[in-house]
Amino acid sequence: MPNDIPLLGYVEYPATEMGERACAFRAEMERRRSVRHFSTRPISRQVIEEALRSAGTAPSGAHMQPWHFVAISNPEIKRRIRAAAEEVERAFYEARAPQEWKDALVPLSTTWRKPFLEDAPYLIAVLAQRHHLDAAGCPVKHYYVPESVGIAVGLLIAALHHAGLAMLTYTPSPMGFLNEILGRPS
């Protein structure tokens, strides 16, 4: 196994250009906001796929890429996801959410109702993979899964924003219903 893997495509910029590029990127990211109200205007699947390809370039523990992205545009699947999400969200808001959490959400006008799950042209489910199966069907452990998936999601968010799309990270708890609806193993 080689000790040094060539860094293909690397471009070394002059110091002033590095600073300009860093400032321009920061300025672009400062405009990024999470939104809860989406246009129903269609989005090209190519834009979504390119953003997912960008996310797939993320570094990961032992380069295992322990993620699976599912881009969902089918209205019926989005409806099922919304119904299941609202069921767990309602239970959370009514029984489990601490008052401090509810108070923090007041400025955002967030409730258990999640119409954006049907309004947004695409939902992207991000599923972590604790292991994969090798050619013989034996499990191979993945390393630093939460960290690796988090980095990939960060790149996905930046890529979507760079393409001119608004988005929202949304994490219902529990979210096991996604595995069932999307036909993924639990």
PDB file of C-alpha atoms in Angstrom:
ATOM      1  CA  MET A   1       0.000   0.000   0.000  1.00  0.00           C
ATOM      2  CA  PRO A   2       1.495   3.360  -0.948  1.00  0.00           C
ATOM      3  CA  ASN A   3       2.466   5.779   1.795  1.00  0.00           C
ATOM      4  CA  ASP A   4       1.769   8.812  -0.359  1.00  0.00           C
ATOM      5  CA  ILE A   5      -1.300   9.093  -2.535  1.00  0.00           C
ATOM      6  CA  PRO A   6      -0.978  11.850  -5.133  1.00  0.00           C
ATOM      7  CA  LEU A   7      -3.179  14.884  -4.584  1.00  0.00           C
ATOM      8  CA  LEU A   8      -4.668  15.108  -8.056  1.00  0.00           C
ATOM      9  CA  GLY A   9      -6.204  18.347  -9.258  1.00  0.00           C
ATOM     10  CA  TYR A  10      -4.800  20.425  -6.404  1.00  0.00           C
ATOM     11  CA  VAL A  11      -4.413  24.097  -7.249  1.00  0.00           C
ATOM     12  CA  GLU A  12      -2.171  26.270  -5.111  1.00  0.00           C
ATOM     13  CA  TYR A  13      -3.482  29.833  -5.127  1.00  0.00           C
ATOM     14  CA  PRO A  14      -1.459  32.937  -4.327  1.00  0.00           C
ATOM     15  CA  ALA A  15      -1.973  34.089  -0.730  1.00  0.00           C
ATOM     16  CA  THR A  16      -4.096  37.092  -1.697  1.00  0.00           C
ATOM     17  CA  GLU A  17      -6.360  34.959  -3.880  1.00  0.00           C
ATOM     18  CA  MET A  18      -6.718  32.419  -1.049  1.00  0.00           C
ATOM     19  CA  GLY A  19      -7.921  35.201   1.222  1.00  0.00           C
ATOM     20  CA  GLU A  20     -10.331  36.518  -1.410  1.00  0.00           C
ATOM     21  CA  ARG A  21     -11.741  33.056  -2.059  1.00  0.00           C
ATOM     22  CA  ALA A  22     -12.135  32.377   1.682  1.00  0.00           C
ATOM     23  CA  CYS A  23     -13.953  35.702   2.162  1.00  0.00           C
ATOM     24  CA  ALA A  24     -16.210  35.102  -0.847  1.00  0.00           C
ATOM     25  CA  PHE A  25     -17.136  31.625   0.403  1.00  0.00           C
ATOM     26  CA  ARG A  26     -17.861  32.923   3.904  1.00  0.00           C
ATOM     27  CA  ALA A  27     -20.026  35.697   2.457  1.00  0.00           C
ATOM     28  CA  GLU A  28     -21.975  33.161   0.419  1.00  0.00           C
ATOM     29  CA  MET A  29     -22.472  30.884   3.435  1.00  0.00           C
ATOM     30  CA  GLU A  30     -23.604  33.826   5.584  1.00  0.00           C
ATOM     31  CA  ARG A  31     -26.590  34.184   3.253  1.00  0.00           C
ATOM     32  CA  ARG A  32     -27.608  30.576   3.931  1.00  0.00           C
ATOM     33  CA  ARG A  33     -30.710  30.181   6.081  1.00  0.00           C
ATOM     34  CA  SER A  34     -32.918  27.296   7.081  1.00  0.00           C
ATOM     35  CA  VAL A  35     -36.439  27.772   5.789  1.00  0.00           C
ATOM     36  CA  ARG A  36     -39.749  26.094   6.553  1.00  0.00           C
ATOM     37  CA  HIS A  37     -41.791  27.444   3.646  1.00  0.00           C
ATOM     38  CA  PHE A  38     -40.833  26.180   0.208  1.00  0.00           C
ATOM     39  CA  SER A  39     -41.800  27.000  -3.329  1.00  0.00           C
ATOM     40  CA  THR A  40     -43.437  24.103  -5.125  1.00  0.00           C
ATOM     41  CA  ARG A  41     -41.530  25.091  -8.287  1.00  0.00           C
ATOM     42  CA  PRO A  42     -39.945  21.970  -9.803  1.00  0.00           C
ATOM     43  CA  ILE A  43     -36.203  21.535  -9.339  1.00  0.00           C
ATOM     44  CA  SER A  44     -34.063  19.650 -11.827  1.00  0.00           C
ATOM     45  CA  ARG A  45     -33.061  16.237 -10.491  1.00  0.00           C
ATOM     46  CA  GLN A  46     -29.607  16.926 -11.934  1.00  0.00           C
ATOM     47  CA  VAL A  47     -29.138  19.769  -9.428  1.00  0.00           C
ATOM     48  CA  ILE A  48     -30.002  17.429  -6.556  1.00  0.00           C
ATOM     49  CA  GLU A  49     -27.747  14.662  -7.900  1.00  0.00           C
ATOM     50  CA  GLU A  50     -24.800  17.045  -8.304  1.00  0.00           C
ATOM     51  CA  ALA A  51     -25.264  18.297  -4.733  1.00  0.00           C
ATOM     52  CA  LEU A  52     -25.309  14.671  -3.554  1.00  0.00           C
ATOM     53  CA  ARG A  53     -22.135  13.959  -5.528  1.00  0.00           C
ATOM     54  CA  SER A  54     -20.525  16.908  -3.741  1.00  0.00           C
ATOM     55  CA  ALA A  55     -21.616  15.467  -0.388  1.00  0.00           C
ATOM     56  CA  GLY A  56     -20.093  12.152  -1.416  1.00  0.00           C
ATOM     57  CA  THR A  57     -16.649  13.771  -1.594  1.00  0.00           C
ATOM     58  CA  ALA A  58     -16.644  14.258   2.187  1.00  0.00           C
ATOM     59  CA  PRO A  59     -13.815  12.732   4.171  1.00  0.00           C
ATOM     60  CA  SER A  60     -14.896   9.787   6.295  1.00  0.00           C
ATOM     61  CA  GLY A  61     -13.448   7.390   8.845  1.00  0.00           C
ATOM     62  CA  ALA A  62     -11.201   4.899   6.981  1.00  0.00           C
ATOM     63  CA  HIS A  63     -12.770   6.315   3.782  1.00  0.00           C
ATOM     64  CA  MET A  64     -15.795   4.053   4.339  1.00  0.00           C
ATOM     65  CA  GLN A  65     -18.358   6.711   3.306  1.00  0.00           C
ATOM     66  CA  PRO A  66     -20.913   5.489   5.871  1.00  0.00           C
ATOM     67  CA  TRP A  67     -23.945   7.238   4.419  1.00  0.00           C
ATOM     68  CA  HIS A  68     -26.814   6.592   2.097  1.00  0.00           C
ATOM     69  CA  PHE A  69     -28.738   9.500   0.585  1.00  0.00           C
ATOM     70  CA  VAL A  70     -32.285   9.068  -0.704  1.00  0.00           C
ATOM     71  CA  ALA A  71     -33.699  11.879  -2.888  1.00  0.00           C
ATOM     72  CA  ILE A  72     -37.492  11.801  -2.724  1.00  0.00           C
ATOM     73  CA  SER A  73     -39.760  13.660  -5.130  1.00  0.00           C
ATOM     74  CA  ASN A  74     -42.671  11.202  -5.282  1.00  0.00           C
ATOM     75  CA  PRO A  75     -45.722  13.013  -3.810  1.00  0.00           C
ATOM     76  CA  GLU A  76     -47.178   9.846  -2.264  1.00  0.00           C
ATOM     77  CA  ILE A  77     -43.936   8.969  -0.476  1.00  0.00           C
ATOM     78  CA  LYS A  78     -43.606  12.570   0.733  1.00  0.00           C
ATOM     79  CA  ARG A  79     -47.202  12.401   2.012  1.00  0.00           C
ATOM     80  CA  ARG A  80     -46.434   9.182   3.921  1.00  0.00           C
ATOM     81  CA  ILE A  81     -43.281  10.712   5.398  1.00  0.00           C
ATOM     82  CA  ARG A  82     -45.214  13.798   6.488  1.00  0.00           C
ATOM     83  CA  ALA A  83     -47.964  11.726   8.127  1.00  0.00           C
ATOM     84  CA  ALA A  84     -45.451   9.576  10.021  1.00  0.00           C
ATOM     85  CA  ALA A  85     -43.312  12.572  10.998  1.00  0.00           C
ATOM     86  CA  GLU A  86     -46.303  14.513  12.287  1.00  0.00           C
ATOM     87  CA  GLU A  87     -47.365  11.517  14.361  1.00  0.00           C
ATOM     88  CA  VAL A  88     -43.995  11.312  16.160  1.00  0.00           C
ATOM     89  CA  GLU A  89     -43.703  15.106  16.348  1.00  0.00           C
ATOM     90  CA  ARG A  90     -47.136  15.470  17.923  1.00  0.00           C
ATOM     91  CA  ALA A  91     -46.212  12.897  20.574  1.00  0.00           C
ATOM     92  CA  PHE A  92     -42.927  14.730  21.171  1.00  0.00           C
ATOM     93  CA  TYR A  93     -44.473  18.201  21.460  1.00  0.00           C
ATOM     94  CA  GLU A  94     -47.347  17.010  23.658  1.00  0.00           C
ATOM     95  CA  ALA A  95     -45.505  14.622  25.978  1.00  0.00           C
ATOM     96  CA  ARG A  96     -41.712  14.596  25.760  1.00  0.00           C
ATOM     97  CA  ALA A  97     -40.470  18.058  24.744  1.00  0.00           C
ATOM     98  CA  PRO A  98     -39.065  20.003  27.688  1.00  0.00           C
ATOM     99  CA  GLN A  99     -40.555  23.469  28.136  1.00  0.00           C
ATOM    100  CA  GLU A 100     -37.123  25.007  27.563  1.00  0.00           C
ATOM    101  CA  TRP A 101     -37.069  23.422  24.076  1.00  0.00           C
ATOM    102  CA  LYS A 102     -40.581  24.637  23.297  1.00  0.00           C
ATOM    103  CA  ASP A 103     -39.631  28.149  24.433  1.00  0.00           C
ATOM    104  CA  ALA A 104     -36.557  28.125  22.165  1.00  0.00           C
ATOM    105  CA  LEU A 105     -38.803  27.292  19.194  1.00  0.00           C
ATOM    106  CA  VAL A 106     -41.319  30.110  19.755  1.00  0.00           C
ATOM    107  CA  PRO A 107     -39.483  32.647  17.509  1.00  0.00           C
ATOM    108  CA  LEU A 108     -39.442  30.052  14.712  1.00  0.00           C
ATOM    109  CA  SER A 109     -43.193  29.341  14.934  1.00  0.00           C
ATOM    110  CA  THR A 110     -42.375  25.631  14.838  1.00  0.00           C
ATOM    111  CA  THR A 111     -45.104  23.135  15.706  1.00  0.00           C
ATOM    112  CA  TRP A 112     -45.704  19.437  15.181  1.00  0.00           C
ATOM    113  CA  ARG A 113     -47.258  20.223  11.795  1.00  0.00           C
ATOM    114  CA  LYS A 114     -44.736  19.781   8.957  1.00  0.00           C
ATOM    115  CA  PRO A 115     -46.313  20.868   5.632  1.00  0.00           C
ATOM    116  CA  PHE A 116     -42.862  21.503   4.160  1.00  0.00           C
ATOM    117  CA  LEU A 117     -42.413  17.736   3.916  1.00  0.00           C
ATOM    118  CA  GLU A 118     -44.922  17.771   1.060  1.00  0.00           C
ATOM    119  CA  ASP A 119     -44.300  21.276  -0.285  1.00  0.00           C
ATOM    120  CA  ALA A 120     -40.557  21.003  -0.915  1.00  0.00           C
ATOM    121  CA  PRO A 121     -39.838  19.638  -4.398  1.00  0.00           C
ATOM    122  CA  TYR A 122     -37.341  17.161  -2.909  1.00  0.00           C
ATOM    123  CA  LEU A 123     -36.710  15.592   0.453  1.00  0.00           C
ATOM    124  CA  ILE A 124     -33.261  14.129   0.991  1.00  0.00           C
ATOM    125  CA  ALA A 125     -33.114  11.443   3.647  1.00  0.00           C
ATOM    126  CA  VAL A 126     -29.639  10.939   5.086  1.00  0.00           C
ATOM    127  CA  LEU A 127     -29.145   7.474   6.503  1.00  0.00           C
ATOM    128  CA  ALA A 128     -26.065   6.421   8.451  1.00  0.00           C
ATOM    129  CA  GLN A 129     -24.559   3.007   7.805  1.00  0.00           C
ATOM    130  CA  ARG A 130     -22.809   1.352  10.747  1.00  0.00           C
ATOM    131  CA  HIS A 131     -21.401  -1.339   8.461  1.00  0.00           C
ATOM    132  CA  HIS A 132     -21.516  -2.704   4.933  1.00  0.00           C
ATOM    133  CA  LEU A 133     -21.343  -6.253   3.632  1.00  0.00           C
ATOM    134  CA  ASP A 134     -18.224  -7.443   1.855  1.00  0.00           C
ATOM    135  CA  ALA A 135     -18.255  -9.697  -1.222  1.00  0.00           C
ATOM    136  CA  ALA A 136     -18.748 -12.750   1.016  1.00  0.00           C
ATOM    137  CA  GLY A 137     -21.697 -11.158   2.812  1.00  0.00           C
ATOM    138  CA  CYS A 138     -19.771 -10.524   6.033  1.00  0.00           C
ATOM    139  CA  PRO A 139     -20.278  -7.228   7.869  1.00  0.00           C
ATOM    140  CA  VAL A 140     -17.440  -4.682   7.700  1.00  0.00           C
ATOM    141  CA  LYS A 141     -17.515  -2.060  10.463  1.00  0.00           C
ATOM    142  CA  HIS A 142     -17.577   1.648   9.573  1.00  0.00           C
ATOM    143  CA  TYR A 143     -15.649   4.110  11.734  1.00  0.00           C
ATOM    144  CA  TYR A 144     -16.554   7.599  12.975  1.00  0.00           C
ATOM    145  CA  VAL A 145     -20.025   7.255  11.496  1.00  0.00           C
ATOM    146  CA  PRO A 146     -21.757  10.273  13.132  1.00  0.00           C
ATOM    147  CA  GLU A 147     -18.786  12.528  12.429  1.00  0.00           C
ATOM    148  CA  SER A 148     -18.439  11.345   8.828  1.00  0.00           C
ATOM    149  CA  VAL A 149     -22.156  11.697   8.098  1.00  0.00           C
ATOM    150  CA  GLY A 150     -22.175  15.149   9.690  1.00  0.00           C
ATOM    151  CA  ILE A 151     -19.337  16.308   7.440  1.00  0.00           C
ATOM    152  CA  ALA A 152     -21.121  14.926   4.357  1.00  0.00           C
ATOM    153  CA  VAL A 153     -24.327  16.723   5.344  1.00  0.00           C
ATOM    154  CA  GLY A 154     -22.373  19.953   5.777  1.00  0.00           C
ATOM    155  CA  LEU A 155     -21.055  19.623   2.230  1.00  0.00           C
ATOM    156  CA  LEU A 156     -24.566  18.816   0.991  1.00  0.00           C
ATOM    157  CA  ILE A 157     -25.957  21.949   2.649  1.00  0.00           C
ATOM    158  CA  ALA A 158     -23.181  24.085   1.135  1.00  0.00           C
ATOM    159  CA  ALA A 159     -23.700  22.532  -2.324  1.00  0.00           C
ATOM    160  CA  LEU A 160     -27.468  23.093  -2.240  1.00  0.00           C
ATOM    161  CA  HIS A 161     -26.984  26.688  -1.115  1.00  0.00           C
ATOM    162  CA  HIS A 162     -24.323  27.260  -3.781  1.00  0.00           C
ATOM    163  CA  ALA A 163     -26.816  26.014  -6.403  1.00  0.00           C
ATOM    164  CA  GLY A 164     -29.338  28.598  -5.175  1.00  0.00           C
ATOM    165  CA  LEU A 165     -31.611  26.308  -3.182  1.00  0.00           C
ATOM    166  CA  ALA A 166     -32.924  26.853   0.326  1.00  0.00           C
ATOM    167  CA  MET A 167     -33.174  23.919   2.691  1.00  0.00           C
ATOM    168  CA  LEU A 168     -33.922  22.776   6.202  1.00  0.00           C
ATOM    169  CA  THR A 169     -32.283  20.095   8.287  1.00  0.00           C
ATOM    170  CA  TYR A 170     -35.091  18.210   9.963  1.00  0.00           C
ATOM    171  CA  THR A 171     -34.579  15.440  12.503  1.00  0.00           C
ATOM    172  CA  PRO A 172     -37.766  13.898  13.888  1.00  0.00           C
ATOM    173  CA  SER A 173     -37.274  11.735  16.943  1.00  0.00           C
ATOM    174  CA  PRO A 174     -37.656   8.830  16.694  1.00  0.00           C
ATOM    175  CA  MET A 175     -37.202   8.580  12.946  1.00  0.00           C
ATOM    176  CA  GLY A 176     -37.277   4.815  12.423  1.00  0.00           C
ATOM    177  CA  PHE A 177     -40.359   5.264  10.240  1.00  0.00           C
ATOM    178  CA  LEU A 178     -38.046   6.465   7.447  1.00  0.00           C
ATOM    179  CA  ASN A 179     -36.409   3.048   7.162  1.00  0.00           C
ATOM    180  CA  GLU A 180     -39.810   1.428   6.753  1.00  0.00           C
ATOM    181  CA  ILE A 181     -41.190   3.958   4.242  1.00  0.00           C
ATOM    182  CA  LEU A 182     -37.970   3.957   2.196  1.00  0.00           C
ATOM    183  CA  GLY A 183     -37.502   0.186   2.335  1.00  0.00           C
ATOM    184  CA  ARG A 184     -34.179   0.411   4.184  1.00  0.00           C
ATOM    185  CA  PRO A 185     -32.933  -2.039   6.805  1.00  0.00           C
ATOM    186  CA  SER A 186     -33.422  -0.885  10.399  1.00  0.00           C
TER     187      SER A 186
END
